[in-house]
């Protein structure tokens, strides 16, 4: 028994003939057969935006969550108003029970992170530094409308 004759090596991924391929690797993939998730490549602008973005969990009633009655949901505008005390909010994204808030300056994000573990309106806030920038959000469009209204009122005055 031992090693197979010359030219009859083991198939890739089944040990033996291929260095770096051990037992249990299937057809050369990771254990369990699931493909590796590739992380997106972040540019300098993305990294800067991450420093200005927070991740918030622990808020019940976010828009889109099951069991929330219309009119009782918390919207991007509500979150922008709440975190507006920490700094100028330029973007908000809600995805299920999580949301992300982007500030104009990193100081706003740092101030908001200091609220981690506090309770507000019956919600135990879990706030941390985001690991990704906001790619899409509904509040940015609302912010553009607000800025246009501010500029129009300043010109009228």
Coordinates of N, CA and C in Angstrom, one line a residue:
X1 N 0.8 -1.2 0.0 CA 0.0 0.0 0.0 C 0.9 1.2 0.0
X2 N 0.9 2.1 0.9 CA 1.8 3.3 0.9 C 1.4 4.3 -0.2
X3 N 2.4 4.8 -0.9 CA 2.1 5.8 -1.9 C 1.7 5.1 -3.2
X4 N 0.8 5.7 -4.0 CA 0.5 5.1 -5.3 C 1.6 5.2 -6.3
X5 N 1.6 4.4 -7.3 CA 2.7 4.4 -8.3 C 2.8 5.7 -9.0
X6 N 4.0 6.0 -9.6 CA 4.2 7.3 -10.2 C 3.1 7.6 -11.2
X7 N 2.5 8.8 -11.2 CA 1.5 9.2 -12.1 C 0.1 9.0 -11.6
X8 N 0.0 8.3 -10.4 CA -1.4 8.0 -9.9 C -1.5 8.7 -8.5
X9 N -1.2 10.0 -8.4 CA -1.3 10.8 -7.2 C -2.8 11.0 -6.8
X10 N -3.0 11.4 -5.6 CA -4.3 11.7 -5.1 C -4.9 12.9 -5.9
X11 N -6.2 12.9 -5.9 CA -6.9 14.0 -6.5 C -6.7 15.3 -5.7
X12 N -6.7 16.5 -6.3 CA -6.5 17.7 -5.5 C -7.6 17.8 -4.4
X13 N -7.1 18.2 -3.3 CA -8.1 18.4 -2.2 C -8.3 17.2 -1.3
X14 N -7.7 16.0 -1.7 CA -7.9 14.8 -0.9 C -6.6 14.4 -0.3
X15 N -5.7 15.3 -0.1 CA -4.4 15.0 0.6 C -3.5 14.3 -0.4
X16 N -2.3 14.0 0.1 CA -1.3 13.3 -0.7 C -0.5 14.2 -1.6
X17 N -0.9 14.1 -2.9 CA 0.0 14.7 -4.0 C 0.1 16.2 -4.0
X18 N -0.8 17.0 -3.4 CA -0.8 18.5 -3.6 C -0.4 19.1 -2.3
X19 N 0.7 19.8 -2.2 CA 1.0 20.6 -1.0 C -0.1 21.7 -0.8
X20 N -0.4 21.9 0.5 CA -1.4 22.9 0.8 C -2.8 22.5 0.8
X21 N -3.0 21.2 0.3 CA -4.4 20.7 0.3 C -4.4 19.5 1.3
X22 N -5.1 19.7 2.4 CA -5.2 18.7 3.4 C -6.5 17.9 3.3
X23 N -6.6 17.0 4.1 CA -7.9 16.2 4.2 C -9.0 17.0 4.6
X24 N -10.2 16.7 4.1 CA -11.4 17.4 4.4 C -11.6 18.7 3.6
X25 N -10.8 18.9 2.6 CA -10.9 20.2 1.8 C -11.8 20.0 0.6
X26 N -12.5 18.9 0.4 CA -13.4 18.7 -0.7 C -12.6 18.9 -2.0
X27 N -13.1 19.7 -2.9 CA -12.4 19.8 -4.2 C -11.5 21.1 -4.2
X28 N -10.7 21.2 -3.1 CA -9.8 22.3 -3.1 C -10.4 23.6 -2.4
X29 N -11.6 23.5 -1.9 CA -12.3 24.6 -1.2 C -12.1 24.5 0.3
X30 N -12.6 25.5 1.1 CA -12.5 25.4 2.5 C -13.3 24.3 3.1
X31 N -13.1 23.9 4.4 CA -13.9 22.9 5.0 C -15.4 23.3 5.0
X32 N -16.2 22.4 4.9 CA -17.7 22.7 4.9 C -18.2 23.0 3.5
X33 N -17.3 23.2 2.5 CA -17.8 23.5 1.2 C -18.2 24.9 0.9
X34 N -18.1 25.8 1.9 CA -18.6 27.2 1.7 C -17.5 28.0 1.1
X35 N -17.8 28.9 0.1 CA -16.7 29.7 -0.4 C -16.3 30.8 0.6
X36 N -15.1 31.2 0.5 CA -14.6 32.3 1.3 C -15.2 33.6 0.8
X37 N -15.6 34.5 1.8 CA -16.2 35.8 1.5 C -15.0 36.7 1.2
X38 N -15.1 37.4 0.1 CA -14.1 38.4 -0.2 C -14.5 39.8 0.3
X39 N -13.6 40.4 1.1 CA -13.9 41.7 1.6 C -13.7 42.7 0.5
X40 N -14.5 43.7 0.5 CA -14.4 44.8 -0.6 C -13.1 45.6 -0.3
X41 N -12.5 46.1 -1.4 CA -11.3 46.9 -1.2 C -11.8 48.3 -0.9
X42 N -11.3 48.9 0.2 CA -11.7 50.2 0.6 C -10.6 51.2 0.1
X43 N -11.1 52.3 -0.4 CA -10.2 53.4 -0.8 C -10.0 54.4 0.3
X44 N -9.2 55.4 0.1 CA -8.9 56.4 1.2 C -10.2 57.1 1.6
X45 N -11.1 57.5 0.6 CA -12.3 58.2 0.9 C -13.2 57.3 1.8
X46 N -13.3 56.0 1.5 CA -14.1 55.1 2.3 C -13.6 55.0 3.7
X47 N -12.2 54.9 3.9 CA -11.7 54.9 5.2 C -12.0 56.1 6.0
X48 N -11.9 57.3 5.4 CA -12.2 58.5 6.0 C -13.7 58.5 6.5
X49 N -14.6 58.0 5.6 CA -16.0 58.0 5.9 C -16.3 57.0 7.1
X50 N -15.6 55.9 7.2 CA -15.8 55.0 8.3 C -15.5 55.6 9.6
X51 N -14.5 56.5 9.7 CA -14.2 57.2 10.9 C -15.4 58.1 11.4
X52 N -16.2 58.5 10.4 CA -17.3 59.4 10.7 C -18.6 58.7 10.8
X53 N -18.6 57.4 10.7 CA -19.9 56.6 10.7 C -19.9 55.7 11.9
X54 N -21.1 55.6 12.5 CA -21.4 54.7 13.7 C -22.4 53.7 13.3
X55 N -22.3 52.5 14.0 CA -23.3 51.5 13.8 C -24.2 51.5 15.1
X56 N -25.5 51.4 15.0 CA -26.4 51.5 16.1 C -27.3 50.2 16.1
X57 N -27.3 49.5 17.2 CA -28.2 48.4 17.4 C -29.0 48.6 18.7
X58 N -30.0 47.8 18.9 CA -30.8 47.9 20.1 C -32.0 48.8 20.1
X59 N -32.3 49.3 18.9 CA -33.5 50.2 18.7 C -34.6 49.4 18.1
X60 N -35.7 49.3 18.9 CA -36.9 48.6 18.4 C -37.7 49.6 17.7
X61 N -38.4 49.1 16.6 CA -39.3 50.0 15.9 C -38.7 50.7 14.7
X62 N -37.5 50.2 14.3 CA -36.9 50.8 13.1 C -37.8 50.5 11.9
X63 N -37.8 51.4 10.9 CA -38.6 51.2 9.7 C -38.2 49.9 9.1
X64 N -39.3 49.1 8.7 CA -39.0 47.8 8.0 C -39.0 46.6 8.9
X65 N -39.0 46.8 10.2 CA -39.0 45.7 11.2 C -40.4 45.1 11.2
X66 N -40.5 43.7 11.3 CA -41.8 43.1 11.4 C -42.5 43.5 12.7
X67 N -43.8 43.6 12.6 CA -44.6 43.9 13.8 C -44.8 45.3 14.2
X68 N -44.2 46.2 13.4 CA -44.3 47.6 13.7 C -45.4 48.2 13.0
X69 N -46.3 48.9 13.7 CA -47.5 49.5 13.0 C -47.1 50.8 12.3
X70 N -47.7 51.1 11.2 CA -47.4 52.4 10.5 C -47.7 53.5 11.5
X71 N -46.8 54.5 11.4 CA -46.8 55.7 12.3 C -46.1 55.5 13.6
X72 N -45.7 54.2 14.0 CA -45.0 54.0 15.2 C -43.5 53.7 14.9
X73 N -43.2 53.7 13.6 CA -41.8 53.3 13.2 C -40.8 54.5 13.4
X74 N -39.6 54.1 13.6 CA -38.5 55.1 13.7 C -37.9 55.2 12.3
X75 N -37.8 56.4 11.8 CA -37.3 56.7 10.5 C -35.9 57.2 10.4
X76 N -35.3 57.3 9.3 CA -34.0 57.9 9.1 C -34.0 59.4 9.7
X77 N -35.1 60.1 9.4 CA -35.2 61.5 9.9 C -35.2 61.5 11.4
X78 N -35.9 60.6 12.1 CA -35.9 60.5 13.5 C -34.5 60.3 14.1
X79 N -33.7 59.4 13.5 CA -32.4 59.1 13.9 C -31.5 60.3 13.7
X80 N -31.6 60.9 12.5 CA -30.8 62.1 12.2 C -31.1 63.2 13.3
X81 N -32.3 63.4 13.7 CA -32.6 64.4 14.7 C -32.0 64.0 16.0
X82 N -32.1 62.7 16.4 CA -31.6 62.3 17.7 C -30.1 62.4 17.8
X83 N -29.4 62.0 16.8 CA -27.9 62.1 16.8 C -27.4 63.5 16.3
X84 N -28.3 64.3 15.9 CA -28.0 65.7 15.5 C -27.4 66.5 16.7
X85 N -27.6 66.1 17.9 CA -27.0 66.8 19.1 C -25.5 66.5 19.2
X86 N -25.1 65.4 18.5 CA -23.7 65.0 18.6 C -22.9 65.7 17.5
X87 N -23.5 66.1 16.4 CA -22.8 66.7 15.2 C -23.8 66.6 14.0
X88 N -23.3 67.3 13.0 CA -24.1 67.3 11.8 C -24.2 66.0 11.1
X89 N -25.4 65.4 11.0 CA -25.7 64.1 10.4 C -25.8 64.3 8.9
X90 N -25.0 63.5 8.1 CA -25.1 63.7 6.6 C -25.7 62.4 6.0
X91 N -25.8 61.3 6.7 CA -26.4 60.1 6.1 C -26.9 59.2 7.2
X92 N -28.0 58.5 6.9 CA -28.5 57.5 7.8 C -29.0 56.3 6.9
X93 N -28.7 55.1 7.4 CA -29.2 53.9 6.7 C -29.8 52.9 7.7
X94 N -31.0 52.4 7.4 CA -31.6 51.4 8.3 C -31.7 50.1 7.5
X95 N -31.2 49.1 8.1 CA -31.3 47.7 7.5 C -31.7 46.8 8.6
X96 N -33.0 46.4 8.6 CA -33.5 45.5 9.7 C -33.4 46.1 11.0
X97 N -32.8 45.4 12.0 CA -32.7 46.0 13.4 C -31.4 46.8 13.6
X98 N -30.7 47.1 12.5 CA -29.5 47.9 12.6 C -29.6 49.1 11.8
X99 N -28.8 50.1 12.2 CA -28.7 51.4 11.4 C -27.3 51.9 11.5
X100 N -27.0 52.7 10.6 CA -25.7 53.4 10.5 C -26.0 54.9 10.3
X101 N -25.2 55.7 11.0 CA -25.3 57.1 11.0 C -23.9 57.7 10.6
X102 N -23.9 58.6 9.6 CA -22.7 59.2 9.2 C -22.7 60.7 9.5
X103 N -21.7 61.2 10.1 CA -21.5 62.6 10.5 C -20.6 63.3 9.6
X104 N -20.7 64.6 9.6 CA -19.9 65.4 8.7 C -18.4 65.4 9.3
X105 N -18.3 65.3 10.6 CA -17.0 65.3 11.2 C -16.8 64.1 12.1
X106 N -15.6 63.6 12.3 CA -15.4 62.4 13.1 C -15.7 62.7 14.6
X107 N -15.6 64.0 15.0 CA -16.0 64.3 16.4 C -17.4 64.0 16.7
X108 N -18.3 64.1 15.7 CA -19.7 63.8 15.9 C -19.9 62.3 16.2
X109 N -19.2 61.5 15.4 CA -19.2 60.0 15.6 C -18.6 59.7 17.0
X110 N -17.5 60.3 17.4 CA -17.0 60.0 18.7 C -17.9 60.4 19.9
X111 N -18.6 61.5 19.7 CA -19.6 62.0 20.7 C -20.7 61.0 20.8
X112 N -21.2 60.5 19.7 CA -22.3 59.5 19.7 C -21.9 58.2 20.3
X113 N -20.6 57.7 20.0 CA -20.1 56.5 20.6 C -20.1 56.5 22.1
X114 N -19.9 57.7 22.7 CA -20.0 57.9 24.1 C -21.3 57.5 24.7
X115 N -22.4 57.5 23.9 CA -23.7 57.1 24.3 C -23.9 55.6 24.4
X116 N -22.9 54.8 24.0 CA -23.1 53.4 24.0 C -23.5 52.9 25.4
X117 N -24.5 52.0 25.5 CA -25.0 51.4 26.7 C -26.0 52.3 27.4
X118 N -26.3 53.5 26.9 CA -27.3 54.3 27.6 C -28.7 53.9 27.1
X119 N -29.7 54.3 27.9 CA -31.1 54.0 27.5 C -31.7 55.3 27.1
X120 N -32.5 55.2 26.0 CA -33.2 56.4 25.5 C -34.6 55.9 25.0
X121 N -35.6 56.4 25.6 CA -37.0 56.1 25.2 C -37.3 54.6 25.2
X122 N -36.7 53.9 26.2 CA -37.0 52.5 26.4 C -36.1 51.6 25.5
X123 N -35.1 52.2 24.8 CA -34.2 51.5 23.9 C -32.8 51.5 24.6
X124 N -32.2 50.3 24.7 CA -30.8 50.2 25.2 C -29.9 50.3 24.0
X125 N -29.3 51.5 23.9 CA -28.5 51.7 22.7 C -27.1 51.0 22.7
X126 N -26.8 50.3 21.6 CA -25.5 49.7 21.5 C -24.9 50.4 20.2
X127 N -23.9 51.3 20.5 CA -23.3 52.1 19.5 C -21.8 51.8 19.4
X128 N -21.4 51.6 18.2 CA -20.0 51.2 18.0 C -19.5 51.9 16.7
X129 N -18.2 51.9 16.5 CA -17.6 52.5 15.2 C -18.0 51.5 14.1
X130 N -18.5 52.1 13.0 CA -18.8 51.3 11.9 C -17.6 50.6 11.3
X131 N -17.8 49.5 10.6 CA -16.7 48.8 9.9 C -16.8 49.1 8.4
X132 N -17.9 49.7 8.0 CA -18.0 50.0 6.5 C -18.7 51.4 6.4
X133 N -18.4 52.1 5.3 CA -19.1 53.3 5.1 C -20.6 53.0 4.6
X134 N -21.4 54.0 4.7 CA -22.8 53.9 4.2 C -22.7 54.0 2.7
X135 N -23.2 53.0 2.0 CA -23.2 53.0 0.5 C -24.5 53.6 -0.1
X136 N -25.6 53.3 0.6 CA -26.9 53.8 0.1 C -27.7 54.2 1.3
X137 N -28.4 55.3 1.2 CA -29.2 55.7 2.3 C -30.3 56.7 1.8
X138 N -31.4 56.7 2.5 CA -32.5 57.6 2.2 C -32.4 59.0 2.7
X139 N -31.6 59.1 3.8 CA -31.5 60.4 4.4 C -30.7 61.4 3.7
X140 N -29.7 61.0 2.9 CA -28.8 61.9 2.2 C -29.6 62.8 1.3
X141 N -30.7 62.2 0.6 CA -31.5 63.0 -0.2 C -32.3 64.0 0.6
X142 N -32.8 63.6 1.8 CA -33.5 64.6 2.6 C -32.6 65.7 3.1
X143 N -31.3 65.3 3.4 CA -30.3 66.3 3.8 C -30.1 67.4 2.7
X144 N -30.0 66.9 1.4 CA -29.8 67.8 0.3 C -31.0 68.8 0.2
X145 N -32.2 68.3 0.4 CA -33.4 69.2 0.4 C -33.3 70.2 1.6
X146 N -32.9 69.8 2.8 CA -32.7 70.7 3.9 C -31.7 71.8 3.6
X147 N -30.6 71.4 3.1 CA -29.5 72.4 2.8 C -30.0 73.4 1.8
X148 N -30.7 72.9 0.8 CA -31.3 73.8 -0.3 C -32.2 74.8 0.4
X149 N -33.1 74.4 1.3 CA -34.0 75.2 2.0 C -33.3 76.3 2.8
X150 N -32.2 75.8 3.5 CA -31.5 76.7 4.4 C -30.8 77.8 3.5
X151 N -30.3 77.4 2.4 CA -29.6 78.4 1.5 C -30.6 79.3 0.9
X152 N -31.8 78.9 0.6 CA -32.8 79.7 0.0 C -33.3 80.8 1.0
X153 N -33.5 80.3 2.3 CA -33.9 81.2 3.4 C -32.8 82.3 3.7
X154 N -31.5 81.9 3.6 CA -30.4 82.8 3.8 C -30.4 83.9 2.7
X155 N -30.7 83.5 1.5 CA -30.7 84.4 0.4 C -31.8 85.4 0.5
X156 N -33.0 84.9 1.0 CA -34.2 85.8 1.1 C -34.0 86.8 2.2
X157 N -33.2 86.5 3.2 CA -33.0 87.4 4.3 C -32.1 88.5 4.1

